[in-house]
Coordinates of C-alpha atoms in Angstrom, one line a residue:
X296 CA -20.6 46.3 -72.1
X297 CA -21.3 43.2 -69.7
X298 CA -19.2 40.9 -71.5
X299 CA -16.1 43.5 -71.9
X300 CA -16.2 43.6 -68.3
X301 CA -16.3 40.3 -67.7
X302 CA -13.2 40.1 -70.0
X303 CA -11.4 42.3 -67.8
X304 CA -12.4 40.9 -64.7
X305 CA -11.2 37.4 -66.1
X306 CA -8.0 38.9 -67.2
X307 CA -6.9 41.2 -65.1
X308 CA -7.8 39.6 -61.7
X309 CA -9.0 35.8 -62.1
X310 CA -6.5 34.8 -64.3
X311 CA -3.9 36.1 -62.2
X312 CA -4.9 34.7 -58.9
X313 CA -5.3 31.6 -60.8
X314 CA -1.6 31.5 -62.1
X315 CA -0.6 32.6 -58.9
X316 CA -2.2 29.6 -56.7
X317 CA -1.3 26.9 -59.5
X318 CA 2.4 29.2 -59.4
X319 CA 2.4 27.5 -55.6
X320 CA 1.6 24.3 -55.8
X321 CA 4.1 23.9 -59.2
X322 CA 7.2 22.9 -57.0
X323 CA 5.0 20.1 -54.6
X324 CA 3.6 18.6 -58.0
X325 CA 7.4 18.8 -59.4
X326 CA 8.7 16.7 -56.9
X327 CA 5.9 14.6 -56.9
X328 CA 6.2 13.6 -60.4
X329 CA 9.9 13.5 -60.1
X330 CA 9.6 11.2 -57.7
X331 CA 7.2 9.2 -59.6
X332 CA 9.5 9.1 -62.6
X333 CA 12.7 7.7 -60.7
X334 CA 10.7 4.9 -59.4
X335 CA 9.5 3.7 -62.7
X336 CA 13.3 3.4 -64.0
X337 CA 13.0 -0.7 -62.6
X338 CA 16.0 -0.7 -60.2
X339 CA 16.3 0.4 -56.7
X340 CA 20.1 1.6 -56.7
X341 CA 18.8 3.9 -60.2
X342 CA 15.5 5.1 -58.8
X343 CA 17.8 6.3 -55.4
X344 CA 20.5 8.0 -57.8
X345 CA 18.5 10.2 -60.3
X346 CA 15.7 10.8 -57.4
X347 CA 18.4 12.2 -55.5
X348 CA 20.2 14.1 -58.8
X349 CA 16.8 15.0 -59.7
X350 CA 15.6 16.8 -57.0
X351 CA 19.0 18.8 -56.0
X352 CA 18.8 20.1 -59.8
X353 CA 14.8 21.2 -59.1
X354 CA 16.2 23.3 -55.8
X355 CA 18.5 25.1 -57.8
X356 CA 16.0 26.5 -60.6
X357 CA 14.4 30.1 -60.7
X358 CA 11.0 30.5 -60.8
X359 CA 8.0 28.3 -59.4
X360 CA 6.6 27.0 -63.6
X361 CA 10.3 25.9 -64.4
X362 CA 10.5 23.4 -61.7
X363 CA 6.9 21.2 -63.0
X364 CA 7.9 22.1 -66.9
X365 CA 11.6 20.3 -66.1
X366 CA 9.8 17.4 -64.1
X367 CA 7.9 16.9 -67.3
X368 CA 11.2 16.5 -69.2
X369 CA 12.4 13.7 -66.8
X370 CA 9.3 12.2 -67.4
X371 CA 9.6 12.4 -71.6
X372 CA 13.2 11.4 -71.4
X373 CA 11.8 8.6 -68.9
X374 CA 11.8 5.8 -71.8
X375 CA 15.2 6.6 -73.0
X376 CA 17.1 6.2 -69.7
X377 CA 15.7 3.1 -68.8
X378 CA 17.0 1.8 -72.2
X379 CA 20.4 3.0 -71.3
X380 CA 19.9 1.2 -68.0
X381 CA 18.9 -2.7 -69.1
X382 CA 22.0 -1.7 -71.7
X383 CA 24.3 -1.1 -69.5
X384 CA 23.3 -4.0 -67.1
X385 CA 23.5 -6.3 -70.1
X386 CA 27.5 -5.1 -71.3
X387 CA 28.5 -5.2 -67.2
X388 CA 26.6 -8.8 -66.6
X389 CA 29.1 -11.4 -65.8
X390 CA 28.3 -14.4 -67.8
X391 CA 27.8 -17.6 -65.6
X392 CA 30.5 -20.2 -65.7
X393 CA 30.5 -24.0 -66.8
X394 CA 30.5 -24.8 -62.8
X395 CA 27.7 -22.8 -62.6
X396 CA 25.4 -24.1 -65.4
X397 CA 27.0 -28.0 -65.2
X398 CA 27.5 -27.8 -61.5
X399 CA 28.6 -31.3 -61.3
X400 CA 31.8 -32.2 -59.3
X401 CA 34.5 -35.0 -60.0
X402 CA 33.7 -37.9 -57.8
X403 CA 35.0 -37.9 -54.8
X404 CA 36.8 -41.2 -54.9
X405 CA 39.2 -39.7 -57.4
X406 CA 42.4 -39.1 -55.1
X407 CA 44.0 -35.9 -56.1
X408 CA 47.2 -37.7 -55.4
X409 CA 46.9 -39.4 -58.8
X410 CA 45.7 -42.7 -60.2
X411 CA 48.1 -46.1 -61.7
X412 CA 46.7 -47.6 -64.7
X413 CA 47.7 -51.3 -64.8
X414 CA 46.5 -52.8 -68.0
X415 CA 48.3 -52.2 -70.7
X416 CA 44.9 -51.9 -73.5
X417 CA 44.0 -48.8 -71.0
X418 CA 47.7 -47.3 -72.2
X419 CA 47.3 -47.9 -75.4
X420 CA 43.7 -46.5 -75.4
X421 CA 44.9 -43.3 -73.4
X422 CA 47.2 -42.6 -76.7
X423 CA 44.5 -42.9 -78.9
X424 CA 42.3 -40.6 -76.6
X425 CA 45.2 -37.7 -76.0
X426 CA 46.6 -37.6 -79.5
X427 CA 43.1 -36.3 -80.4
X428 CA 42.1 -33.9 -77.5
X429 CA 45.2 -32.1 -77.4
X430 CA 45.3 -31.5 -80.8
X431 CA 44.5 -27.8 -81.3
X432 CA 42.9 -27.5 -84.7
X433 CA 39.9 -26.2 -85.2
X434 CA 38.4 -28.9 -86.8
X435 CA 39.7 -31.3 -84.2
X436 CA 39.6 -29.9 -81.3
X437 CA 35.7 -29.3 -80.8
X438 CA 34.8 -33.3 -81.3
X439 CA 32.8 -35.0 -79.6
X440 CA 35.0 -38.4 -78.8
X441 CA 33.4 -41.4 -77.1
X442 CA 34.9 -44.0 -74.5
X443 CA 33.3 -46.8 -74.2
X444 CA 33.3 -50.7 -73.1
X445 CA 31.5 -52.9 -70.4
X446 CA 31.8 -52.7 -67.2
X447 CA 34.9 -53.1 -65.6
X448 CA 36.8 -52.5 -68.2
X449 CA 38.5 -49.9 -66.9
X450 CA 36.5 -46.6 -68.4
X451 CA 36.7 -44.5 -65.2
X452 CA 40.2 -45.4 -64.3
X453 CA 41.5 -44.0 -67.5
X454 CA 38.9 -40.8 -66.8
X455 CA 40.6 -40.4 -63.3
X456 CA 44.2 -40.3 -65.2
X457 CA 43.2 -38.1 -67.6
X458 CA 41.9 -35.5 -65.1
X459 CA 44.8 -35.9 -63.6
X460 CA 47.7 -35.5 -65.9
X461 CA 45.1 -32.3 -67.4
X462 CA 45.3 -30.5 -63.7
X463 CA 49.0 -31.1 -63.5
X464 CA 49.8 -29.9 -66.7
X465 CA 47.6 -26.4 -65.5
X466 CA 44.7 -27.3 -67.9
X467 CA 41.2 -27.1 -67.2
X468 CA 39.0 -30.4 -67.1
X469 CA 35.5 -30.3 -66.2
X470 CA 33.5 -33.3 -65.0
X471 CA 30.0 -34.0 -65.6
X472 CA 27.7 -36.8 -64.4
X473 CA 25.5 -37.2 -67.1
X474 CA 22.2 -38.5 -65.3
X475 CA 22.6 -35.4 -62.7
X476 CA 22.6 -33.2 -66.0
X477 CA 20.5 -35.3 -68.4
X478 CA 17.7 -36.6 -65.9
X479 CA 17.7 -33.8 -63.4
X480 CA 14.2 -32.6 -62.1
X481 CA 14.1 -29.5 -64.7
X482 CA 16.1 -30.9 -67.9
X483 CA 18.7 -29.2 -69.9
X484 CA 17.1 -27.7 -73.2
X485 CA 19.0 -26.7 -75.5
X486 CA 17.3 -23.2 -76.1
X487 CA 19.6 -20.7 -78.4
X488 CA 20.2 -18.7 -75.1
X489 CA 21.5 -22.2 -73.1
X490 CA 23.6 -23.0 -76.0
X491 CA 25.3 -19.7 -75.9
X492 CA 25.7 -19.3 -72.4
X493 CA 27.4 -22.9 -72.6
X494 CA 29.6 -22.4 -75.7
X495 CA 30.7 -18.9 -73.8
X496 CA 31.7 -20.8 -70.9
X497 CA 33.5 -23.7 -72.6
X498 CA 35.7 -21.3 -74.7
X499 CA 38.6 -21.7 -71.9
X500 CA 38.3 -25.6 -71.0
X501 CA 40.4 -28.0 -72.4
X502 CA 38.3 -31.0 -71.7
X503 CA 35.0 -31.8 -71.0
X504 CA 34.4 -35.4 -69.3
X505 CA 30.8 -36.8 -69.4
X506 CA 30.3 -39.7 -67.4
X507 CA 28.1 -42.7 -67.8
X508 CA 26.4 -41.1 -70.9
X509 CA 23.6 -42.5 -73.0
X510 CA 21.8 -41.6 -76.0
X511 CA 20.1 -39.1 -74.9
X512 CA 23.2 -37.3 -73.4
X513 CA 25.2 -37.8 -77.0
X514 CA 22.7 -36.0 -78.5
X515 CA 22.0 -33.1 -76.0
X516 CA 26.0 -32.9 -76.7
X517 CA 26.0 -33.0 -80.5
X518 CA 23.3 -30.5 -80.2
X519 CA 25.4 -28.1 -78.8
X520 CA 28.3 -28.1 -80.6
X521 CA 30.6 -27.2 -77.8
X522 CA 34.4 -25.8 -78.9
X523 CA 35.7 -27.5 -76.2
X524 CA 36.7 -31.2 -76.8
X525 CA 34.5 -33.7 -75.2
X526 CA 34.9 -37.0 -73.9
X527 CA 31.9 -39.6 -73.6
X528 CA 32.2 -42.5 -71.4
X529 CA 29.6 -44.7 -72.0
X530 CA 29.0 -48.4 -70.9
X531 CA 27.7 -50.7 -73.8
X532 CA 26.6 -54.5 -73.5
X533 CA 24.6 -53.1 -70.8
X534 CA 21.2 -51.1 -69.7
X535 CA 22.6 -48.4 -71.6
X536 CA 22.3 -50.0 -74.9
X537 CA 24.6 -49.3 -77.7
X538 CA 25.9 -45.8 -78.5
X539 CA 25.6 -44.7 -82.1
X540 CA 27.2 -41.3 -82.5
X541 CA 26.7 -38.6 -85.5
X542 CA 29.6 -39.0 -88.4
X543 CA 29.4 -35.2 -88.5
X544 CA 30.4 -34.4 -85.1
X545 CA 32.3 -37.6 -83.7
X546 CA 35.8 -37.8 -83.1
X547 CA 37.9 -41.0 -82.1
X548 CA 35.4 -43.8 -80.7
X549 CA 37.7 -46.0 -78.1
X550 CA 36.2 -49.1 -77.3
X551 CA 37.9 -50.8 -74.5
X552 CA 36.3 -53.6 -74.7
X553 CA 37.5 -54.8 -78.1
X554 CA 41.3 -53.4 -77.1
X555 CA 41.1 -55.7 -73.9
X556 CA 40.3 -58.9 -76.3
X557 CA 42.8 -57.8 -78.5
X558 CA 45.5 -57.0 -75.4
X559 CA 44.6 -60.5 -73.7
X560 CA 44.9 -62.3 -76.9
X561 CA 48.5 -61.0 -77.6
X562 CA 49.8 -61.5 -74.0
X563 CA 48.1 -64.2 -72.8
X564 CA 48.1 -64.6 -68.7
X565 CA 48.5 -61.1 -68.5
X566 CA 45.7 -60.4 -66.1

C-alpha cells in the first residue's frame, strides 16, 4: 500500500511540479543554447544574422518545451549550415590577381612616353620575338621564350618597347623582377594551390616579362606552365651563367648577342 502511494504522490504531484519548474526555465536555456549555436557558425556577420533570425522565430512559438526542443534543432542542423557557409564563401571569393601575387612593378626608368630602338639586330630580334607572342595558338601561345645576350646588348631596351607597343595596342603586359620574386625572403613554391591561383590570373595577360632571370627562375616558370606567353630576359657571359631551357616548354630563344656579331659583321661601322 506504501509503494502505491508513493506512485501517486510521484505522479500526481512531484512530477508535475517538476515539469512545471523545468516548463520555466525551457525558454532561458533556449536562448541560451541558441545563442551558443550561432556563435559556433565561425563568422561574425553569420553568428549576428541567424542569432538575431533565431531568436525572433523562438518569441513567436506556443508553449514553454517547444522553444528548448527547436533550439535543439538549430543545434543538430548546426553542422550543415556551416558547410553551406565556407561554400558559399568559397563560390563568392574573388580570386587574387597577377599584381597581387607577382606584385612587381615596371621599372621606373621606363618612360610611358615610349622608347627608340637604334640598332638595327634589336629590330630584327623584336620580329622574331612578336611573330611568336602574338601568335594565338594554343600550342604557341603558352611558351616560355627566352631573351638573352650580355650586357649591354640591348635586352631591356627591346623589353621597354615591347611593353610599350603591348599598352598601346590595349593589351596587358606584366612585369616581373625575377630576384624580387625568385629570392624574396619567403620564396615562391610552386604548391598545386599557387599554381592555380597563378594560371587563374594569367588567363587574361598577353605577356608576361621576367627580368634578369636565371636558372632557377626558368625552372620556377617551366614549372608552372603558365597560358600566358612568357618572355625571359636573361644575361649570359656573365654571373648568371648560361641558360639551358626545357625542349618541351621553350619557345623562340633570341640571342642578342650573336644577332649583334652578325649585324656588325654585315654593316661594318655601324655602331
Amino acid at each position: 500500500m506504501s509503494t502505491s502511494v508513493f506512485v501517486f504522490v510521484a505522479t500526481a504531484v512531484v512530477l508535475p511540479l517538476l515539469l512545471s519548474e523545468f516548463g520555466d526555465w525551457c525558454p532561458w536555456l533556449a536562448k541560451r543554447l541558441t545563442r551558443w549555436t550561432a556563435r559556433r557558425l565561425g563568422d561574425v556577420e553569420a553568428t549576428a544574422r541567424y542569432s538575431e533570425e533565431w531568436l525572433a522565430e523562438l518569441a513567436h512559438l506556443p508553449g514553454k518545451l517547444s522553444h528548448l526542443l527547436t533550439a535543439t534543432s538549430y543545434l543538430l542542423a548546426l553542422p550543415r549550415i556551416r558547410w553551406s557557409l565556407r561554400a558559399a564563401r568559397r563560390a563568392t571569393r574573388t580570386e587574387p590577381s597577377l599584381d597581387e601575387l607577382l606584385p612587381t612593378q615596371a621599372p621606373i626608368y621606363w618612360d610611358s612616353r615610349g622608347v627608340i630602338m637604334n640598332w638595327g639586330h634589336q629590330l630584327e630580334a623584336a620580329y622574331h620575338l612578336l611573330r611568336v607572342i602574338v601568335n594565338e595558338d594554343p600550342q604557341v601561345r603558352n611558351r616560355l621564350h627566352l631573351l638573352v645576350g650580355p650586357p649591354g646588348t640591348g635586352k631591356t631596351t627591346l623589353a621597354h618597347w615591347l611593353q610599350h607597343e603591348f599598352v598601346r595596342d590595349g593589351k596587358n603586359i606584366h612585369y616581373v623582377w625575377a630576384p624580387a620574386w625568385i629570392h624574396r625572403t619567403r620564396p615562391l613554391r610552386v604548391s598545386a594551390q599557387m599554381r592555380d591561383r597563378l594560371i587563374q590570373a594569367s588567363q587574361d595577360v598577353n605577356l608576361l616579362v621576367v627580368d634578369e632571370a636565371d636558372q632557377a627562375t626558368v625552372d620556377t616558370l617551366q614549372a608552372l606552365q603558365l597560358p600566358c606567353p612568357v618572355l625571359v630576359l636573361a644575361t649570359t657571359g656573365g654571373q648568371l651563367g648560361e641558360i639551358v631551357p626545357s625542349p618541351a616548354t621553350a619557345g623562340v630563344v633570341v640571342d642578342l648577342g650573336r644577332i649583334l656579331d652578325s649585324w656588325q659583321r654585315a654593316t661594318p661601322g655601324a655602331l
